[in-house]
PDB file of C-alpha atoms in Angstrom:
ATOM      1  CA  MET A   1     -20.591  -0.733   3.649  1.00 93.00           C
ATOM      2  CA  LYS A   2     -19.300  -3.057   0.800  1.00 97.00           C
ATOM      3  CA  LEU A   3     -18.525  -6.771   1.571  1.00 98.00           C
ATOM      4  CA  ALA A   4     -15.364  -8.124  -0.141  1.00 98.00           C
ATOM      5  CA  PHE A   5     -13.829 -11.427  -0.028  1.00 98.00           C
ATOM      6  CA  SER A   6      -9.864 -12.289   0.264  1.00 98.00           C
ATOM      7  CA  THR A   7      -8.232 -14.181  -2.744  1.00 98.00           C
ATOM      8  CA  ASN A   8      -6.115 -15.858   0.266  1.00 97.00           C
ATOM      9  CA  ALA A   9      -9.100 -18.744   0.607  1.00 98.00           C
ATOM     10  CA  TYR A  10      -8.349 -19.569  -3.106  1.00 98.00           C
ATOM     11  CA  THR A  11      -4.776 -20.525  -2.912  1.00 96.00           C
ATOM     12  CA  ASN A  12      -5.598 -23.571  -4.921  1.00 97.00           C
ATOM     13  CA  TYR A  13      -6.583 -21.456  -7.887  1.00 98.00           C
ATOM     14  CA  THR A  14      -5.006 -18.649  -9.948  1.00 98.00           C
ATOM     15  CA  LEU A  15      -5.285 -15.068  -8.898  1.00 98.00           C
ATOM     16  CA  PRO A  16      -7.455 -14.021 -11.959  1.00 98.00           C
ATOM     17  CA  GLU A  17      -9.793 -17.395 -11.344  1.00 98.00           C
ATOM     18  CA  ALA A  18     -10.072 -16.539  -7.900  1.00 98.00           C
ATOM     19  CA  VAL A  19     -11.348 -12.999  -8.476  1.00 98.00           C
ATOM     20  CA  ARG A  20     -14.054 -14.477 -11.038  1.00 98.00           C
ATOM     21  CA  ARG A  21     -14.981 -16.836  -8.693  1.00 98.00           C
ATOM     22  CA  ILE A  22     -15.683 -14.084  -5.607  1.00 98.00           C
ATOM     23  CA  ALA A  23     -17.542 -11.889  -8.168  1.00 98.00           C
ATOM     24  CA  ASP A  24     -19.730 -14.831  -8.850  1.00 98.00           C
ATOM     25  CA  HIS A  25     -20.723 -14.963  -5.216  1.00 98.00           C
ATOM     26  CA  GLY A  26     -22.113 -11.014  -5.349  1.00 97.00           C
ATOM     27  CA  TYR A  27     -19.108  -9.503  -3.551  1.00 98.00           C
ATOM     28  CA  ALA A  28     -18.514  -5.842  -4.381  1.00 98.00           C
ATOM     29  CA  GLY A  29     -14.819  -6.259  -3.991  1.00 98.00           C
ATOM     30  CA  VAL A  30     -11.978  -8.626  -3.510  1.00 98.00           C
ATOM     31  CA  GLU A  31      -8.979  -8.587  -1.621  1.00 98.00           C
ATOM     32  CA  LEU A  32      -5.584  -9.465  -3.056  1.00 98.00           C
ATOM     33  CA  LEU A  33      -3.325 -11.618  -1.614  1.00 98.00           C
ATOM     34  CA  GLY A  34       0.355 -10.034  -1.975  1.00 97.00           C
ATOM     35  CA  ASP A  35       1.927 -13.305  -1.483  1.00 96.00           C
ATOM     36  CA  ALA A  36       2.395 -16.851  -3.247  1.00 95.00           C
ATOM     37  CA  PRO A  37       0.714 -18.241  -4.765  1.00 96.00           C
ATOM     38  CA  HIS A  38      -1.123 -15.050  -6.256  1.00 98.00           C
ATOM     39  CA  ALA A  39       0.956 -12.047  -6.160  1.00 98.00           C
ATOM     40  CA  TYR A  40       4.360 -12.510  -4.744  1.00 97.00           C
ATOM     41  CA  PHE A  41       6.116  -9.502  -5.839  1.00 97.00           C
ATOM     42  CA  PRO A  42       9.377 -10.770  -6.781  1.00 96.00           C
ATOM     43  CA  GLU A  43       8.060 -13.205  -9.532  1.00 96.00           C
ATOM     44  CA  PHE A  44       4.772 -11.078 -10.000  1.00 97.00           C
ATOM     45  CA  ASP A  45       5.366  -9.722 -13.680  1.00 97.00           C
ATOM     46  CA  ALA A  46       3.618  -7.806 -16.263  1.00 97.00           C
ATOM     47  CA  ASP A  47       1.739 -10.833 -17.938  1.00 98.00           C
ATOM     48  CA  ASP A  48       0.231 -11.546 -14.272  1.00 98.00           C
ATOM     49  CA  GLU A  49      -0.708  -8.122 -13.702  1.00 97.00           C
ATOM     50  CA  ALA A  50      -2.381  -8.029 -17.398  1.00 98.00           C
ATOM     51  CA  ALA A  51      -4.261 -11.235 -16.621  1.00 98.00           C
ATOM     52  CA  LEU A  52      -5.583  -9.735 -13.350  1.00 98.00           C
ATOM     53  CA  ALA A  53      -6.731  -6.650 -15.072  1.00 98.00           C
ATOM     54  CA  ASP A  54      -8.796  -8.765 -17.653  1.00 98.00           C
ATOM     55  CA  ALA A  55     -10.356 -10.360 -14.693  1.00 98.00           C
ATOM     56  CA  LEU A  56     -11.236  -7.475 -13.003  1.00 98.00           C
ATOM     57  CA  ASP A  57     -12.524  -5.434 -16.131  1.00 98.00           C
ATOM     58  CA  GLU A  58     -14.492  -8.798 -16.766  1.00 98.00           C
ATOM     59  CA  THR A  59     -16.030  -8.951 -13.357  1.00 98.00           C
ATOM     60  CA  GLY A  60     -16.604  -5.334 -12.565  1.00 98.00           C
ATOM     61  CA  ILE A  61     -15.371  -6.147  -9.101  1.00 98.00           C
ATOM     62  CA  ALA A  62     -13.664  -3.287  -7.164  1.00 98.00           C
ATOM     63  CA  VAL A  63     -10.250  -4.098  -5.181  1.00 98.00           C
ATOM     64  CA  SER A  64     -10.920  -3.419  -1.558  1.00 98.00           C
ATOM     65  CA  ASN A  65      -7.011  -3.951  -0.584  1.00 98.00           C
ATOM     66  CA  VAL A  66      -3.759  -5.269  -1.099  1.00 98.00           C
ATOM     67  CA  ASN A  67      -2.806  -7.712   1.531  1.00 98.00           C
ATOM     68  CA  ALA A  68       0.685  -7.720   2.126  1.00 97.00           C
ATOM     69  CA  ASN A  69       0.851  -9.356   5.628  1.00 96.00           C
ATOM     70  CA  THR A  70       3.116 -12.299   4.979  1.00 94.00           C
ATOM     71  CA  ALA A  71       5.849 -13.130   2.375  1.00 91.00           C
ATOM     72  CA  MET A  72       5.559 -16.758   2.347  1.00 90.00           C
ATOM     73  CA  GLY A  73       7.040 -16.829  -0.895  1.00 90.00           C
ATOM     74  CA  TYR A  74      10.335 -15.900   0.294  1.00 89.00           C
ATOM     75  CA  TYR A  75      10.911 -19.441   1.579  1.00 87.00           C
ATOM     76  CA  PRO A  76      10.959 -22.560  -0.499  1.00 82.00           C
ATOM     77  CA  ASP A  77       9.886 -24.411   2.704  1.00 78.00           C
ATOM     78  CA  ALA A  78       7.368 -21.964   4.441  1.00 66.00           C
ATOM     79  CA  PRO A  79       5.553 -23.182   7.403  1.00 65.00           C
ATOM     80  CA  GLU A  80       1.775 -23.814   6.713  1.00 66.00           C
ATOM     81  CA  THR A  81       0.911 -21.163   9.436  1.00 64.00           C
ATOM     82  CA  ALA A  82       1.094 -17.628   8.829  1.00 62.00           C
ATOM     83  CA  PHE A  83       4.446 -16.437   9.056  1.00 73.00           C
ATOM     84  CA  PHE A  84       5.760 -12.743   9.199  1.00 89.00           C
ATOM     85  CA  GLU A  85       9.540 -12.933   8.424  1.00 90.00           C
ATOM     86  CA  PRO A  86      11.346 -11.037   6.901  1.00 93.00           C
ATOM     87  CA  SER A  87       9.325  -8.128   8.808  1.00 95.00           C
ATOM     88  CA  VAL A  88       9.449  -4.480   8.719  1.00 97.00           C
ATOM     89  CA  ILE A  89      11.070  -5.089  11.867  1.00 97.00           C
ATOM     90  CA  ASN A  90      13.861  -7.549  11.376  1.00 95.00           C
ATOM     91  CA  PRO A  91      17.315  -6.662  13.135  1.00 95.00           C
ATOM     92  CA  ASP A  92      18.884  -7.471   9.435  1.00 95.00           C
ATOM     93  CA  PRO A  93      18.945  -4.059   7.684  1.00 97.00           C
ATOM     94  CA  ASP A  94      19.087  -6.099   4.399  1.00 97.00           C
ATOM     95  CA  LEU A  95      16.324  -8.178   5.173  1.00 96.00           C
ATOM     96  CA  ARG A  96      14.100  -4.841   6.776  1.00 97.00           C
ATOM     97  CA  ALA A  97      14.821  -3.199   3.734  1.00 98.00           C
ATOM     98  CA  TRP A  98      13.865  -6.246   1.341  1.00 97.00           C
ATOM     99  CA  ARG A  99      10.213  -6.045   3.070  1.00 97.00           C
ATOM    100  CA  VAL A 100       9.980  -2.253   2.848  1.00 98.00           C
ATOM    101  CA  ASP A 101      10.457  -2.625  -0.915  1.00 98.00           C
ATOM    102  CA  TYR A 102       8.404  -5.794  -1.013  1.00 98.00           C
ATOM    103  CA  THR A 103       5.574  -3.477   0.558  1.00 98.00           C
ATOM    104  CA  LYS A 104       5.982  -0.601  -2.046  1.00 98.00           C
ATOM    105  CA  ARG A 105       5.441  -3.328  -4.602  1.00 98.00           C
ATOM    106  CA  ALA A 106       2.119  -4.035  -2.814  1.00 98.00           C
ATOM    107  CA  VAL A 107       1.461   0.094  -3.145  1.00 98.00           C
ATOM    108  CA  ASP A 108       2.334  -0.211  -6.815  1.00 98.00           C
ATOM    109  CA  LEU A 109      -0.429  -2.960  -7.270  1.00 98.00           C
ATOM    110  CA  ALA A 110      -2.823  -1.139  -5.157  1.00 98.00           C
ATOM    111  CA  GLU A 111      -2.525   1.845  -7.286  1.00 98.00           C
ATOM    112  CA  SER A 112      -2.775   0.059 -10.721  1.00 98.00           C
ATOM    113  CA  THR A 113      -5.926  -1.561  -9.214  1.00 98.00           C
ATOM    114  CA  GLY A 114      -7.524   1.261  -7.634  1.00 98.00           C
ATOM    115  CA  ALA A 115      -7.326  -0.421  -4.456  1.00 98.00           C
ATOM    116  CA  PRO A 116      -7.589   2.344  -1.418  1.00 98.00           C
ATOM    117  CA  ALA A 117      -4.993   0.775   0.969  1.00 98.00           C
ATOM    118  CA  VAL A 118      -2.556  -1.909   1.780  1.00 98.00           C
ATOM    119  CA  CYS A 119      -2.270  -3.721   4.988  1.00 98.00           C
ATOM    120  CA  LEU A 120       1.016  -5.119   6.463  1.00 97.00           C
ATOM    121  CA  ALA A 121       1.746  -6.709   9.881  1.00 97.00           C
ATOM    122  CA  SER A 122       4.403  -5.594  12.344  1.00 96.00           C
ATOM    123  CA  GLY A 123       6.074  -8.958  12.770  1.00 94.00           C
ATOM    124  CA  SER A 124       7.474 -10.334  16.004  1.00 93.00           C
ATOM    125  CA  PRO A 125      10.727  -9.258  17.641  1.00 92.00           C
ATOM    126  CA  LEU A 126      13.436 -11.914  17.017  1.00 91.00           C
ATOM    127  CA  PRO A 127      15.364 -13.548  19.926  1.00 89.00           C
ATOM    128  CA  GLY A 128      18.057 -10.711  20.658  1.00 89.00           C
ATOM    129  CA  THR A 129      16.094  -7.968  19.426  1.00 90.00           C
ATOM    130  CA  LEU A 130      14.396  -5.786  22.476  1.00 94.00           C
ATOM    131  CA  PRO A 131      10.790  -4.644  21.648  1.00 94.00           C
ATOM    132  CA  GLU A 132      12.003  -0.726  21.705  1.00 95.00           C
ATOM    133  CA  GLU A 133      14.688  -1.614  19.286  1.00 96.00           C
ATOM    134  CA  ALA A 134      11.959  -3.384  17.096  1.00 97.00           C
ATOM    135  CA  TYR A 135       9.833  -0.451  17.628  1.00 97.00           C
ATOM    136  CA  ASP A 136      12.329   1.887  16.441  1.00 97.00           C
ATOM    137  CA  HIS A 137      12.854  -0.307  13.130  1.00 97.00           C
ATOM    138  CA  LEU A 138       9.061   0.030  12.841  1.00 98.00           C
ATOM    139  CA  LEU A 139       8.784   3.360  12.677  1.00 98.00           C
ATOM    140  CA  ALA A 140      11.430   4.062  10.167  1.00 98.00           C
ATOM    141  CA  SER A 141      10.128   1.321   7.893  1.00 98.00           C
ATOM    142  CA  LEU A 142       6.842   2.856   8.067  1.00 98.00           C
ATOM    143  CA  ASP A 143       8.227   6.420   7.085  1.00 98.00           C
ATOM    144  CA  GLU A 144      10.012   4.914   4.094  1.00 98.00           C
ATOM    145  CA  ILE A 145       6.625   3.235   2.941  1.00 98.00           C
ATOM    146  CA  LEU A 146       4.566   5.998   3.549  1.00 98.00           C
ATOM    147  CA  ASP A 147       6.765   8.015   1.757  1.00 98.00           C
ATOM    148  CA  TYR A 148       6.122   5.983  -1.258  1.00 98.00           C
ATOM    149  CA  ALA A 149       2.402   5.357  -0.782  1.00 98.00           C
ATOM    150  CA  GLU A 150       1.253   8.615   0.181  1.00 98.00           C
ATOM    151  CA  PRO A 151       2.037  10.546  -3.223  1.00 98.00           C
ATOM    152  CA  ARG A 152       0.165   7.409  -5.220  1.00 98.00           C
ATOM    153  CA  GLY A 153      -2.794   7.866  -2.971  1.00 98.00           C
ATOM    154  CA  VAL A 154      -2.534   4.544  -1.251  1.00 98.00           C
ATOM    155  CA  ASP A 155      -3.283   4.434   2.454  1.00 98.00           C
ATOM    156  CA  VAL A 156      -1.159   1.968   4.513  1.00 98.00           C
ATOM    157  CA  GLY A 157      -2.836  -0.168   7.353  1.00 98.00           C
ATOM    158  CA  VAL A 158      -1.312  -1.593  10.167  1.00 98.00           C
ATOM    159  CA  GLU A 159      -2.850  -5.017  11.215  1.00 98.00           C
ATOM    160  CA  PHE A 160      -2.757  -6.151  14.812  1.00 97.00           C
ATOM    161  CA  GLU A 161      -2.498  -9.418  15.990  1.00 94.00           C
ATOM    162  CA  PRO A 162      -1.958 -11.578  19.374  1.00 93.00           C
ATOM    163  CA  GLU A 163       1.821 -12.076  19.854  1.00 92.00           C
ATOM    164  CA  LEU A 164       2.959  -9.686  17.772  1.00 95.00           C
ATOM    165  CA  LEU A 165       4.829  -6.499  18.284  1.00 96.00           C
ATOM    166  CA  VAL A 166       1.857  -4.451  17.681  1.00 97.00           C
ATOM    167  CA  GLU A 167      -1.137  -6.755  18.987  1.00 96.00           C
ATOM    168  CA  CYS A 168      -4.280  -4.916  19.984  1.00 97.00           C
ATOM    169  CA  THR A 169      -6.177  -1.665  19.452  1.00 98.00           C
ATOM    170  CA  ASP A 170      -4.388   0.574  21.754  1.00 98.00           C
ATOM    171  CA  GLU A 171      -1.125  -0.491  20.758  1.00 98.00           C
ATOM    172  CA  ALA A 172      -1.992  -0.050  16.940  1.00 98.00           C
ATOM    173  CA  LEU A 173      -3.632   3.518  18.139  1.00 98.00           C
ATOM    174  CA  GLU A 174      -0.222   4.339  19.780  1.00 98.00           C
ATOM    175  CA  LEU A 175       1.353   3.464  16.692  1.00 98.00           C
ATOM    176  CA  VAL A 176      -0.671   5.778  14.668  1.00 98.00           C
ATOM    177  CA  ASP A 177       0.081   8.489  16.963  1.00 98.00           C
ATOM    178  CA  ASP A 178       3.674   8.086  16.924  1.00 98.00           C
ATOM    179  CA  VAL A 179       3.762   7.988  12.798  1.00 98.00           C
ATOM    180  CA  GLY A 180       1.534  10.803  12.954  1.00 97.00           C
ATOM    181  CA  ARG A 181       0.749  10.868   9.119  1.00 96.00           C
ATOM    182  CA  ASP A 182      -2.804  10.932   7.621  1.00 94.00           C
ATOM    183  CA  GLY A 183      -1.939   8.140   4.943  1.00 97.00           C
ATOM    184  CA  PHE A 184      -1.531   5.637   7.976  1.00 98.00           C
ATOM    185  CA  GLY A 185      -3.974   4.044  10.027  1.00 98.00           C
ATOM    186  CA  ILE A 186      -5.629   0.481  11.105  1.00 98.00           C
ATOM    187  CA  ASN A 187      -6.575  -2.705   8.913  1.00 98.00           C
ATOM    188  CA  LEU A 188      -9.032  -3.706  11.792  1.00 98.00           C
ATOM    189  CA  ASP A 189      -9.088  -7.432  12.099  1.00 98.00           C
ATOM    190  CA  LEU A 190     -12.264  -7.962  14.526  1.00 97.00           C
ATOM    191  CA  GLY A 191     -11.513 -11.634  14.892  1.00 96.00           C
ATOM    192  CA  HIS A 192      -7.959 -10.484  16.191  1.00 96.00           C
ATOM    193  CA  SER A 193      -9.333  -8.002  18.433  1.00 96.00           C
ATOM    194  CA  ALA A 194     -11.985 -10.709  19.991  1.00 96.00           C
ATOM    195  CA  VAL A 195      -9.042 -13.414  20.583  1.00 95.00           C
ATOM    196  CA  TYR A 196      -7.221 -10.560  22.156  1.00 95.00           C
ATOM    197  CA  GLY A 197     -10.134  -9.803  24.331  1.00 95.00           C
ATOM    198  CA  GLU A 198     -11.517  -6.787  23.222  1.00 96.00           C
ATOM    199  CA  GLU A 199     -14.971  -5.905  22.980  1.00 95.00           C
ATOM    200  CA  LEU A 200     -15.967  -5.121  19.434  1.00 95.00           C
ATOM    201  CA  ARG A 201     -17.784  -2.193  19.909  1.00 96.00           C
ATOM    202  CA  GLU A 202     -15.494  -0.693  22.076  1.00 97.00           C
ATOM    203  CA  THR A 203     -12.586  -1.732  19.504  1.00 97.00           C
ATOM    204  CA  ILE A 204     -14.507  -0.114  16.590  1.00 98.00           C
ATOM    205  CA  GLU A 205     -15.334   3.140  18.553  1.00 98.00           C
ATOM    206  CA  LYS A 206     -11.773   3.673  19.718  1.00 97.00           C
ATOM    207  CA  ALA A 207     -10.439   3.040  16.132  1.00 98.00           C
ATOM    208  CA  ALA A 208     -12.964   5.543  14.627  1.00 97.00           C
ATOM    209  CA  GLY A 209     -11.332   7.805  11.897  1.00 96.00           C
ATOM    210  CA  HIS A 210      -8.354   5.611  11.637  1.00 98.00           C
ATOM    211  CA  ILE A 211      -9.601   2.560   9.794  1.00 98.00           C
ATOM    212  CA  THR A 212      -8.346   1.885   6.212  1.00 98.00           C
ATOM    213  CA  GLY A 213     -10.313  -1.459   6.235  1.00 98.00           C
ATOM    214  CA  VAL A 214     -11.939  -4.161   8.084  1.00 98.00           C
ATOM    215  CA  HIS A 215     -11.047  -7.804   7.943  1.00 98.00           C
ATOM    216  CA  LEU A 216     -13.892 -10.267   9.232  1.00 97.00           C
ATOM    217  CA  GLU A 217     -14.417 -13.528  10.560  1.00 97.00           C
ATOM    218  CA  ASP A 218     -15.947 -15.583  13.129  1.00 96.00           C
ATOM    219  CA  ILE A 219     -14.077 -16.966  16.350  1.00 95.00           C
ATOM    220  CA  ALA A 220     -15.045 -19.967  18.197  1.00 95.00           C
ATOM    221  CA  GLY A 221     -15.561 -18.977  22.084  1.00 91.00           C
ATOM    222  CA  GLY A 222     -16.260 -15.349  20.960  1.00 82.00           C
ATOM    223  CA  VAL A 223     -14.112 -12.950  23.292  1.00 87.00           C
ATOM    224  CA  ARG A 224     -10.522 -14.551  24.252  1.00 89.00           C
ATOM    225  CA  GLY A 225     -11.731 -17.467  21.717  1.00 88.00           C
ATOM    226  CA  LYS A 226      -9.397 -19.621  19.643  1.00 88.00           C
ATOM    227  CA  HIS A 227      -7.539 -17.886  16.791  1.00 91.00           C
ATOM    228  CA  TYR A 228      -8.901 -19.878  14.140  1.00 88.00           C
ATOM    229  CA  HIS A 229     -11.154 -18.263  11.116  1.00 95.00           C
ATOM    230  CA  LEU A 230     -14.334 -19.308  10.611  1.00 96.00           C
ATOM    231  CA  VAL A 231     -17.385 -18.552   8.250  1.00 97.00           C
ATOM    232  CA  PRO A 232     -19.666 -16.271  10.193  1.00 96.00           C
ATOM    233  CA  GLY A 233     -22.160 -18.231  12.080  1.00 95.00           C
ATOM    234  CA  ASP A 234     -20.219 -20.970  12.806  1.00 95.00           C
ATOM    235  CA  GLY A 235     -18.702 -19.146  15.862  1.00 95.00           C
ATOM    236  CA  ASP A 236     -19.816 -16.803  18.727  1.00 95.00           C
ATOM    237  CA  LEU A 237     -19.281 -13.152  17.225  1.00 95.00           C
ATOM    238  CA  ASP A 238     -22.154 -10.908  17.209  1.00 95.00           C
ATOM    239  CA  PHE A 239     -22.030  -9.460  13.910  1.00 96.00           C
ATOM    240  CA  ALA A 240     -25.128  -7.595  13.967  1.00 96.00           C
ATOM    241  CA  GLU A 241     -23.364  -5.490  16.693  1.00 96.00           C
ATOM    242  CA  ALA A 242     -19.989  -5.295  14.861  1.00 97.00           C
ATOM    243  CA  PHE A 243     -21.861  -3.865  11.533  1.00 97.00           C
ATOM    244  CA  ALA A 244     -24.248  -1.374  14.002  1.00 97.00           C
ATOM    245  CA  ALA A 245     -21.022  -0.291  15.489  1.00 98.00           C
ATOM    246  CA  LEU A 246     -19.182   0.371  12.259  1.00 98.00           C
ATOM    247  CA  GLU A 247     -22.426   2.182  11.077  1.00 97.00           C
ATOM    248  CA  ASP A 248     -22.643   4.449  14.013  1.00 98.00           C
ATOM    249  CA  ILE A 249     -18.979   5.768  13.584  1.00 98.00           C
ATOM    250  CA  GLY A 250     -19.980   6.530   9.990  1.00 97.00           C
ATOM    251  CA  TYR A 251     -17.538   3.784   8.390  1.00 97.00           C
ATOM    252  CA  ASP A 252     -18.544   3.229   4.693  1.00 95.00           C
ATOM    253  CA  GLY A 253     -15.668   1.326   3.275  1.00 96.00           C
ATOM    254  CA  PHE A 254     -14.869  -2.306   2.600  1.00 97.00           C
ATOM    255  CA  VAL A 255     -15.642  -5.038   5.180  1.00 98.00           C
ATOM    256  CA  THR A 256     -13.327  -7.967   3.829  1.00 98.00           C
ATOM    257  CA  LEU A 257     -14.137 -11.738   4.855  1.00 98.00           C
ATOM    258  CA  GLU A 258     -10.917 -13.368   5.378  1.00 97.00           C
ATOM    259  CA  LEU A 259     -11.170 -17.221   5.505  1.00 97.00           C
ATOM    260  CA  TYR A 260      -7.775 -18.502   4.288  1.00 95.00           C
ATOM    261  CA  THR A 261      -8.502 -21.662   6.757  1.00 95.00           C
ATOM    262  CA  TYR A 262     -10.560 -23.055   3.685  1.00 96.00           C
ATOM    263  CA  PRO A 263      -8.634 -23.486   0.867  1.00 96.00           C
ATOM    264  CA  ASP A 264     -10.390 -26.912   0.060  1.00 96.00           C
ATOM    265  CA  ARG A 265     -13.812 -25.437   0.061  1.00 97.00           C
ATOM    266  CA  PRO A 266     -13.517 -21.745  -0.631  1.00 98.00           C
ATOM    267  CA  ASP A 267     -16.537 -21.071  -2.634  1.00 98.00           C
ATOM    268  CA  GLU A 268     -18.795 -22.758   0.223  1.00 98.00           C
ATOM    269  CA  ALA A 269     -17.052 -20.525   2.473  1.00 98.00           C
ATOM    270  CA  ALA A 270     -17.737 -17.462   0.288  1.00 98.00           C
ATOM    271  CA  ARG A 271     -21.227 -18.310  -0.248  1.00 98.00           C
ATOM    272  CA  ARG A 272     -22.238 -19.159   3.243  1.00 98.00           C
ATOM    273  CA  ALA A 273     -20.279 -16.033   4.269  1.00 98.00           C
ATOM    274  CA  PHE A 274     -22.198 -13.916   1.797  1.00 98.00           C
ATOM    275  CA  GLU A 275     -25.637 -15.258   2.939  1.00 97.00           C
ATOM    276  CA  ALA A 276     -24.735 -14.511   6.634  1.00 96.00           C
ATOM    277  CA  LEU A 277     -23.694 -10.808   6.100  1.00 97.00           C
ATOM    278  CA  GLU A 278     -25.217  -9.488   3.077  1.00 95.00           C
ATOM    279  CA  ARG A 279     -28.309  -8.353   5.391  1.00 93.00           C
ATOM    280  CA  TYR A 280     -25.883  -6.278   7.292  1.00 91.00           C
ATOM    281  CA  ALA A 281     -24.085  -4.342   4.509  1.00 84.00           C
TER     282      ALA A 281
END
């Protein structure tokens, strides 16, 4: 396994500077935030991509994943907390198509940077939309995204989260079965699993063979704790057990620290997280 760190902790820095800082902390990989202020795709142009390529070449760091869970850049007054609209289950076909195209641009970035996967969230059904209707929209959206991603060698992983349409491991695995395509799996966020009330080893064992990437953060209170991303060691998750379980199922991909909760001290968060986890990777 290889440790990576997401640029979504470095939103006070440009994307190339975030890449350089993460590499300086010893990480083997960097996850690219596919959203403002880093790679918000309607505004991410050839010059931005060239500057990113220069930073990747200079540092030699690999790209672990392109994180297209949110699209906060869509709104001039986006809320401070993560917001998933327009989502791939939005009842408005134009907005749904916008998000599908947005995710395709994330696939383009993954292909150009050598990232193995992109991740996206299901979103939540909006008022007036039945869960069954939202699920049908999700399946149709994923089929179109996968038609685009599979020929480009990029996997797509759904990231479940409590209170979304797809909010736990069992629901994600049901979706994997319903989609039924080799290029689709789960971007497994172990903090989300804990908040939902899942035991980490059981979650990892269930998801074996379907994991496109792993997100990691600590959670205060452990299982059913508060959904607030903490530096490993500041909460109650058992990382020795989590890494042992990942090793037992033969997972050898990236484990990406997602600590967007530390925008004012990302270097400290990156350093402390690496020191806490390097023994396991």
